[in-house]
CSV table of C-alpha atoms in Angstrom, one decimal:
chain,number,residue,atom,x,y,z
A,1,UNK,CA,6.2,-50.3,67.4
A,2,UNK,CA,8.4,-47.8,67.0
A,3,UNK,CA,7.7,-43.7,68.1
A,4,UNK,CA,9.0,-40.6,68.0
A,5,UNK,CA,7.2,-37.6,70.1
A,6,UNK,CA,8.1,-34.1,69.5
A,7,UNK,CA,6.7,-31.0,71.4
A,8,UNK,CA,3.8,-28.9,70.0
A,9,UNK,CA,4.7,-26.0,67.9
A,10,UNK,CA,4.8,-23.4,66.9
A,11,UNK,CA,8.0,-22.4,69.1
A,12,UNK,CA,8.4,-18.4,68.8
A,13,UNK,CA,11.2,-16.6,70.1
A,14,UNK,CA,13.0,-13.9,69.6
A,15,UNK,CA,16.7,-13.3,67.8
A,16,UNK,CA,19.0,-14.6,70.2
A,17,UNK,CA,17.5,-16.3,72.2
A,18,UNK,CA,17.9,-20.1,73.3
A,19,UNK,CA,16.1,-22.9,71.4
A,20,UNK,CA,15.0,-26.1,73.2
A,21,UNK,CA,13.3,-28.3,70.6
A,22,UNK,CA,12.1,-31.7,72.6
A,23,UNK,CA,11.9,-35.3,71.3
A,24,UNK,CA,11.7,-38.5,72.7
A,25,UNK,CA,11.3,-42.3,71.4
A,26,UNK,CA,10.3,-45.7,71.8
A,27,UNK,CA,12.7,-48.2,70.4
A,28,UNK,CA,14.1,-51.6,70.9
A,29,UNK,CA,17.7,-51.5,71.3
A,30,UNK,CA,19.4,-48.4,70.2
A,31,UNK,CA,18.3,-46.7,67.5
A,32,UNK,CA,20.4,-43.8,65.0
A,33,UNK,CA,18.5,-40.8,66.0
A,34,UNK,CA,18.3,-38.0,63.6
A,35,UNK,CA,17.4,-34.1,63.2
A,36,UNK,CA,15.8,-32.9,59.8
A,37,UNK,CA,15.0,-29.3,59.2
A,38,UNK,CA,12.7,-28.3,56.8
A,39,UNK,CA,13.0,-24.4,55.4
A,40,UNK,CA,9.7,-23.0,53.6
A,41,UNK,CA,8.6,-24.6,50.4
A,42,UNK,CA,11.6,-27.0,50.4
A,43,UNK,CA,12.0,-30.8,51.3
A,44,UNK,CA,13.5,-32.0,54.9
A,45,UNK,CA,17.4,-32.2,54.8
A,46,UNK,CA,19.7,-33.9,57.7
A,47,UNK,CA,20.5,-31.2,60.6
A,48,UNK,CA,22.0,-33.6,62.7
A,49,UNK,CA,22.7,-37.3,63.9
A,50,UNK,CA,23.7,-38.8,66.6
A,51,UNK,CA,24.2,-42.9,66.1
A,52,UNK,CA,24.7,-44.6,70.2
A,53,UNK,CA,23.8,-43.5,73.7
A,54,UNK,CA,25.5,-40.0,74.5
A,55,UNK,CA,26.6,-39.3,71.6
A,56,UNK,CA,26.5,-35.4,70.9
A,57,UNK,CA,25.4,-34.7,67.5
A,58,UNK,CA,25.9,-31.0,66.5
A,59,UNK,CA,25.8,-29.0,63.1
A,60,UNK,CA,25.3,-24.8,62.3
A,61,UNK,CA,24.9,-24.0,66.3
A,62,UNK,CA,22.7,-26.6,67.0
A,63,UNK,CA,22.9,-29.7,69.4
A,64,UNK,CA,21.3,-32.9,70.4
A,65,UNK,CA,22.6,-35.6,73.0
A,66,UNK,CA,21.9,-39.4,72.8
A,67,UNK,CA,20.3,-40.2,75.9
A,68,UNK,CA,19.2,-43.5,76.8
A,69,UNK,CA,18.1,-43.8,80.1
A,70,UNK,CA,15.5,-41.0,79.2
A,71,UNK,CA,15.0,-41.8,75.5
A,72,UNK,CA,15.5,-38.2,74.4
A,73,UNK,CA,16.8,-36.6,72.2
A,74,UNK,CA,16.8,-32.8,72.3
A,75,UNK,CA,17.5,-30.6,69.8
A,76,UNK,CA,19.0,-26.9,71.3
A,77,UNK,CA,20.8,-23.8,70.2
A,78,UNK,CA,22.7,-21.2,72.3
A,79,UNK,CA,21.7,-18.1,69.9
A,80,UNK,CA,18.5,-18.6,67.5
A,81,UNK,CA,18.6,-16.5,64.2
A,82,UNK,CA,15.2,-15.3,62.0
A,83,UNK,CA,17.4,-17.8,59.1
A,84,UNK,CA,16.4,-21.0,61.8
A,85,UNK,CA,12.7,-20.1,61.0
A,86,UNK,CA,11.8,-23.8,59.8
A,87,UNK,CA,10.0,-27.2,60.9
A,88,UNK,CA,12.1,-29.2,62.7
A,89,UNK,CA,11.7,-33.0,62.8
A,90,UNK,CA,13.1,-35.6,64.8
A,91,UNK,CA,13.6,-39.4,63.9
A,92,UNK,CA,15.1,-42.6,64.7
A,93,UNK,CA,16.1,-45.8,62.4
A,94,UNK,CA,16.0,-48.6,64.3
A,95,UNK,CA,19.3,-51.0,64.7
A,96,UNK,CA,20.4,-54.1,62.6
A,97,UNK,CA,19.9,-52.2,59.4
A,98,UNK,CA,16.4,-51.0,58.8
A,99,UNK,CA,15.2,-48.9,56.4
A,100,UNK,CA,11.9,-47.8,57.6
A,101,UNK,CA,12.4,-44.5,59.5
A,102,UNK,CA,10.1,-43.4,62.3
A,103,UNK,CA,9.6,-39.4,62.0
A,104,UNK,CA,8.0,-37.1,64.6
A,105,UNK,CA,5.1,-34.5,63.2
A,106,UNK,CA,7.3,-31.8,63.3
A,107,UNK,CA,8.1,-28.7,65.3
A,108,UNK,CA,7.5,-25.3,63.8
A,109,UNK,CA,10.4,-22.7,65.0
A,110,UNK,CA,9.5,-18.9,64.0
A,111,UNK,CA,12.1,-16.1,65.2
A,112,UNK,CA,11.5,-12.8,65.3
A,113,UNK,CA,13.7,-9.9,64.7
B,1,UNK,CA,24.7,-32.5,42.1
B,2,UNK,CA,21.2,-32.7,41.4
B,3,UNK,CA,20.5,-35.2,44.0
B,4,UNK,CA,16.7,-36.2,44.3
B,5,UNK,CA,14.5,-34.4,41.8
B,6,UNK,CA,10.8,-34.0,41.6
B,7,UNK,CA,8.2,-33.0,38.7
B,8,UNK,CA,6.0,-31.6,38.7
B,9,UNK,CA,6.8,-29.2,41.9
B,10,UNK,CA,2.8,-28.1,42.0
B,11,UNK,CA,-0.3,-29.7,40.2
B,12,UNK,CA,-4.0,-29.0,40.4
B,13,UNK,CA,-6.3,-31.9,39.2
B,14,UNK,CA,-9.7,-32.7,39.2
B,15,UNK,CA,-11.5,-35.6,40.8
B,16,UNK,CA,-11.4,-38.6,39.0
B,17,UNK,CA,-8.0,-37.8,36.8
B,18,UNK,CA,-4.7,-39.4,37.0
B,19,UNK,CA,-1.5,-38.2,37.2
B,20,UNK,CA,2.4,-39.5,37.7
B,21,UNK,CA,4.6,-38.0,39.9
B,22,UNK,CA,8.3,-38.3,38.8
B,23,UNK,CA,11.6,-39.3,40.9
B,24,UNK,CA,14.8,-39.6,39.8
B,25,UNK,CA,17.9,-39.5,41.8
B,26,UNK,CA,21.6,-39.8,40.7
B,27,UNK,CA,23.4,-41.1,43.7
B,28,UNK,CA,22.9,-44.8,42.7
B,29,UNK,CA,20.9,-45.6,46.1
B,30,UNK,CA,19.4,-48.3,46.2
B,31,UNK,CA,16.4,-47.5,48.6
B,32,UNK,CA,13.9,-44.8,47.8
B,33,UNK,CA,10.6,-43.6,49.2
B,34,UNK,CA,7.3,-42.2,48.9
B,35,UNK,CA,5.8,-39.8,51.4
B,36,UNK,CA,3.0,-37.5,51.8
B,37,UNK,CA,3.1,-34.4,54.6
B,38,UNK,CA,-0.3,-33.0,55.2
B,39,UNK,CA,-0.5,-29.9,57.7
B,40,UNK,CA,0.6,-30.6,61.2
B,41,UNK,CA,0.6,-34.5,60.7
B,42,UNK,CA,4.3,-35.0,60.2
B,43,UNK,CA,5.7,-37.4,56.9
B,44,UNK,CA,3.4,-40.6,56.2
B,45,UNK,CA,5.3,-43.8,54.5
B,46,UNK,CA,2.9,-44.4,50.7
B,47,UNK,CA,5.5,-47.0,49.1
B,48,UNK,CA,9.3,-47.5,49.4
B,49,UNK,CA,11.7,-49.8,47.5
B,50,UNK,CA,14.8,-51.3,48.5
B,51,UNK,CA,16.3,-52.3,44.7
B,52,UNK,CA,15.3,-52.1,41.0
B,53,UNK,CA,11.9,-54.2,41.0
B,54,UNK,CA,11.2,-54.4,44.4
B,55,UNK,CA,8.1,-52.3,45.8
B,56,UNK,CA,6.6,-52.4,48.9
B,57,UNK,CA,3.6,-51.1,51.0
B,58,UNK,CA,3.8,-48.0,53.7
B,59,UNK,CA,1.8,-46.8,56.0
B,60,UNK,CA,-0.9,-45.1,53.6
B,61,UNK,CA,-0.9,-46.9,50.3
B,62,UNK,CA,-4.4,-46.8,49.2
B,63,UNK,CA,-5.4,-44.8,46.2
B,64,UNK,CA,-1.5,-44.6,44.8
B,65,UNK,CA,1.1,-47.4,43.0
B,66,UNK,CA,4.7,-47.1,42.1
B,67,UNK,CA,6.7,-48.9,40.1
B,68,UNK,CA,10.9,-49.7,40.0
B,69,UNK,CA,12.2,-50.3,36.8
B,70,UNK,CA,15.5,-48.6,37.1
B,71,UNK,CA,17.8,-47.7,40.2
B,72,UNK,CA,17.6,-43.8,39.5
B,73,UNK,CA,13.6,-43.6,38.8
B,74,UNK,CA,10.9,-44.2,41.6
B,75,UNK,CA,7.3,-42.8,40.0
B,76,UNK,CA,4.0,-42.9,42.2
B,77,UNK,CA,1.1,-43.2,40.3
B,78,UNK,CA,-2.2,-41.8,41.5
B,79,UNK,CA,-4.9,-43.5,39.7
B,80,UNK,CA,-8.8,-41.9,40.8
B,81,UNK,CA,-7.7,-39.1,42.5
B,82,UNK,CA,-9.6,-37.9,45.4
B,83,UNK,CA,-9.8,-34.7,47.4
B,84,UNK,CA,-8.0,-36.9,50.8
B,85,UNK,CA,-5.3,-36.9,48.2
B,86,UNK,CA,-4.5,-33.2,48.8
B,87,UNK,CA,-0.8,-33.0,50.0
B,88,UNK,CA,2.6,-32.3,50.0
B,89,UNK,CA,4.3,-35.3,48.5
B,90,UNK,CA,8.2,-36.1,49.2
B,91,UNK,CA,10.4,-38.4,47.4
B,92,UNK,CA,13.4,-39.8,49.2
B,93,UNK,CA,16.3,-41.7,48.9
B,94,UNK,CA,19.4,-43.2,50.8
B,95,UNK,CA,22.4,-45.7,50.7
B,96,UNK,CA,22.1,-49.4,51.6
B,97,UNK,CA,22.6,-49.3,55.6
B,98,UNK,CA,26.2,-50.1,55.8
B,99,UNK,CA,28.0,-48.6,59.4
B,100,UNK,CA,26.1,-45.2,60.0
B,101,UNK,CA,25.0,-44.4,56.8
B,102,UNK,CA,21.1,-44.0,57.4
B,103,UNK,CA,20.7,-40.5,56.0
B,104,UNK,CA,17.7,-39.9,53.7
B,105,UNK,CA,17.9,-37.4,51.3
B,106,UNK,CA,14.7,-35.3,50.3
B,107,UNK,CA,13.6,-34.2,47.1
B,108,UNK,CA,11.8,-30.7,47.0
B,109,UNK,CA,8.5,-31.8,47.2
B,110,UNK,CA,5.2,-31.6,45.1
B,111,UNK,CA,2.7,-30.0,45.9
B,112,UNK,CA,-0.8,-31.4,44.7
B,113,UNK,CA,-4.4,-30.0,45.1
B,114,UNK,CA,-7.5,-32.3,44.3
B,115,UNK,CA,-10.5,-30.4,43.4
């Protein structure tokens, strides 16, 4: 079946600095592939999406490229801010209309001042 | 817009009791879902429906029902409640999958202890 595997968290950086986030998958076809962030005490809510192979998704600073021959997806930002302190999740709907959804656990981003 | 709203947003119960949790949303989709998020595990799939009177199983459905009578309300029942049913729950909702329109949209979660 269908996976999504995110890095271990918690991911702690400092203001400013460069956020890698990694996710890849196991799908047939080519799945939409998705980014939901997740702020303290609040439900998830779409960061990103990215619907064929290299397509660049990108919202608020932050990136993630379609890749197929690696089955990643990799959510990035040039310039983290403390405000990005949340749990990041990446998932995938697979093609030909599903509408089960495949989430990763999660990735836990703190920034410090 | 309200979008996806959720009651009650924390509950503490004991074992044994039942309780409803309530989902409405007012963007007329037609698909809505049922998850729980316990710490570090990521979002399991309880129930989901794709219409009015149309339910189906997730992932974890033991212990919890829902019902569909209308497009805009989704409710998950939790009928013996047990202390594995201490969680996070999220209700969610999103447009029939027509072109790229596979966004869900997250209510603000409840937040349930079983004692």
């Amino acid at each position: 079946g269908d996976s999504v595997t995110q890095m271990e968290g918690p991911v702690t950086l400092s203001e400013e600095a460069f956020l890698t986030i990694n996710c890849t998958y196991t799908a047939t076809g080519y799945p939409s592939l998705f980014w939901y962030v997740q702020y303290p005490g609040e439900g998830l809510q779409l960061l990103l999406k990215a619907t064929k192979a290299d397509d660049k998704g990108s919202n608020k600073g932050f990136e993630a490229t379609y890749r197929k021959e690696t089955t990643s997806f990799h959510l990035e930002k040039g310039s983290v801010q403390v405000s990005d302190s949340a749990v990041y999740f990446c998932a995938l709907v697979p093609p030909g209309g599903s509408y089960i959804p495949t989430f990763g656990r999660g990735t836990s981003l703190i920034v410090h001042p | 817009n309200a979008g996806v709203t959720q009651t009650p947003k924390f509950r503490i119960l004991k074992i044994g009791q039942s309780m409803t949790l309530q989902c409405t949303q007012d963007m007329n989709h037609n698909y809505m879902y049922w998850y729980r998020q316990d710490p570090g595990m990521g979002l399991k799939l309880i129930y989901y429906s794709v219409g009015a009177g149309i339910t189906d199983k997730g992932e974890v459905p033991n212990g919890y029902n829902v019902s569909r009578s209308t497009t805009e309300d989704f409710p998950l029942r939790l009928e013996l409640a047990a202390p594995s049913q201490t969680s996070v729950y999220f209700c969610a909702s999103r447009p029939p999958p027509t072109g790229n329109k596979n966004i869900q949209y997250f209510g603000a979660g409840t937040r349930l202890s079983v004692l």
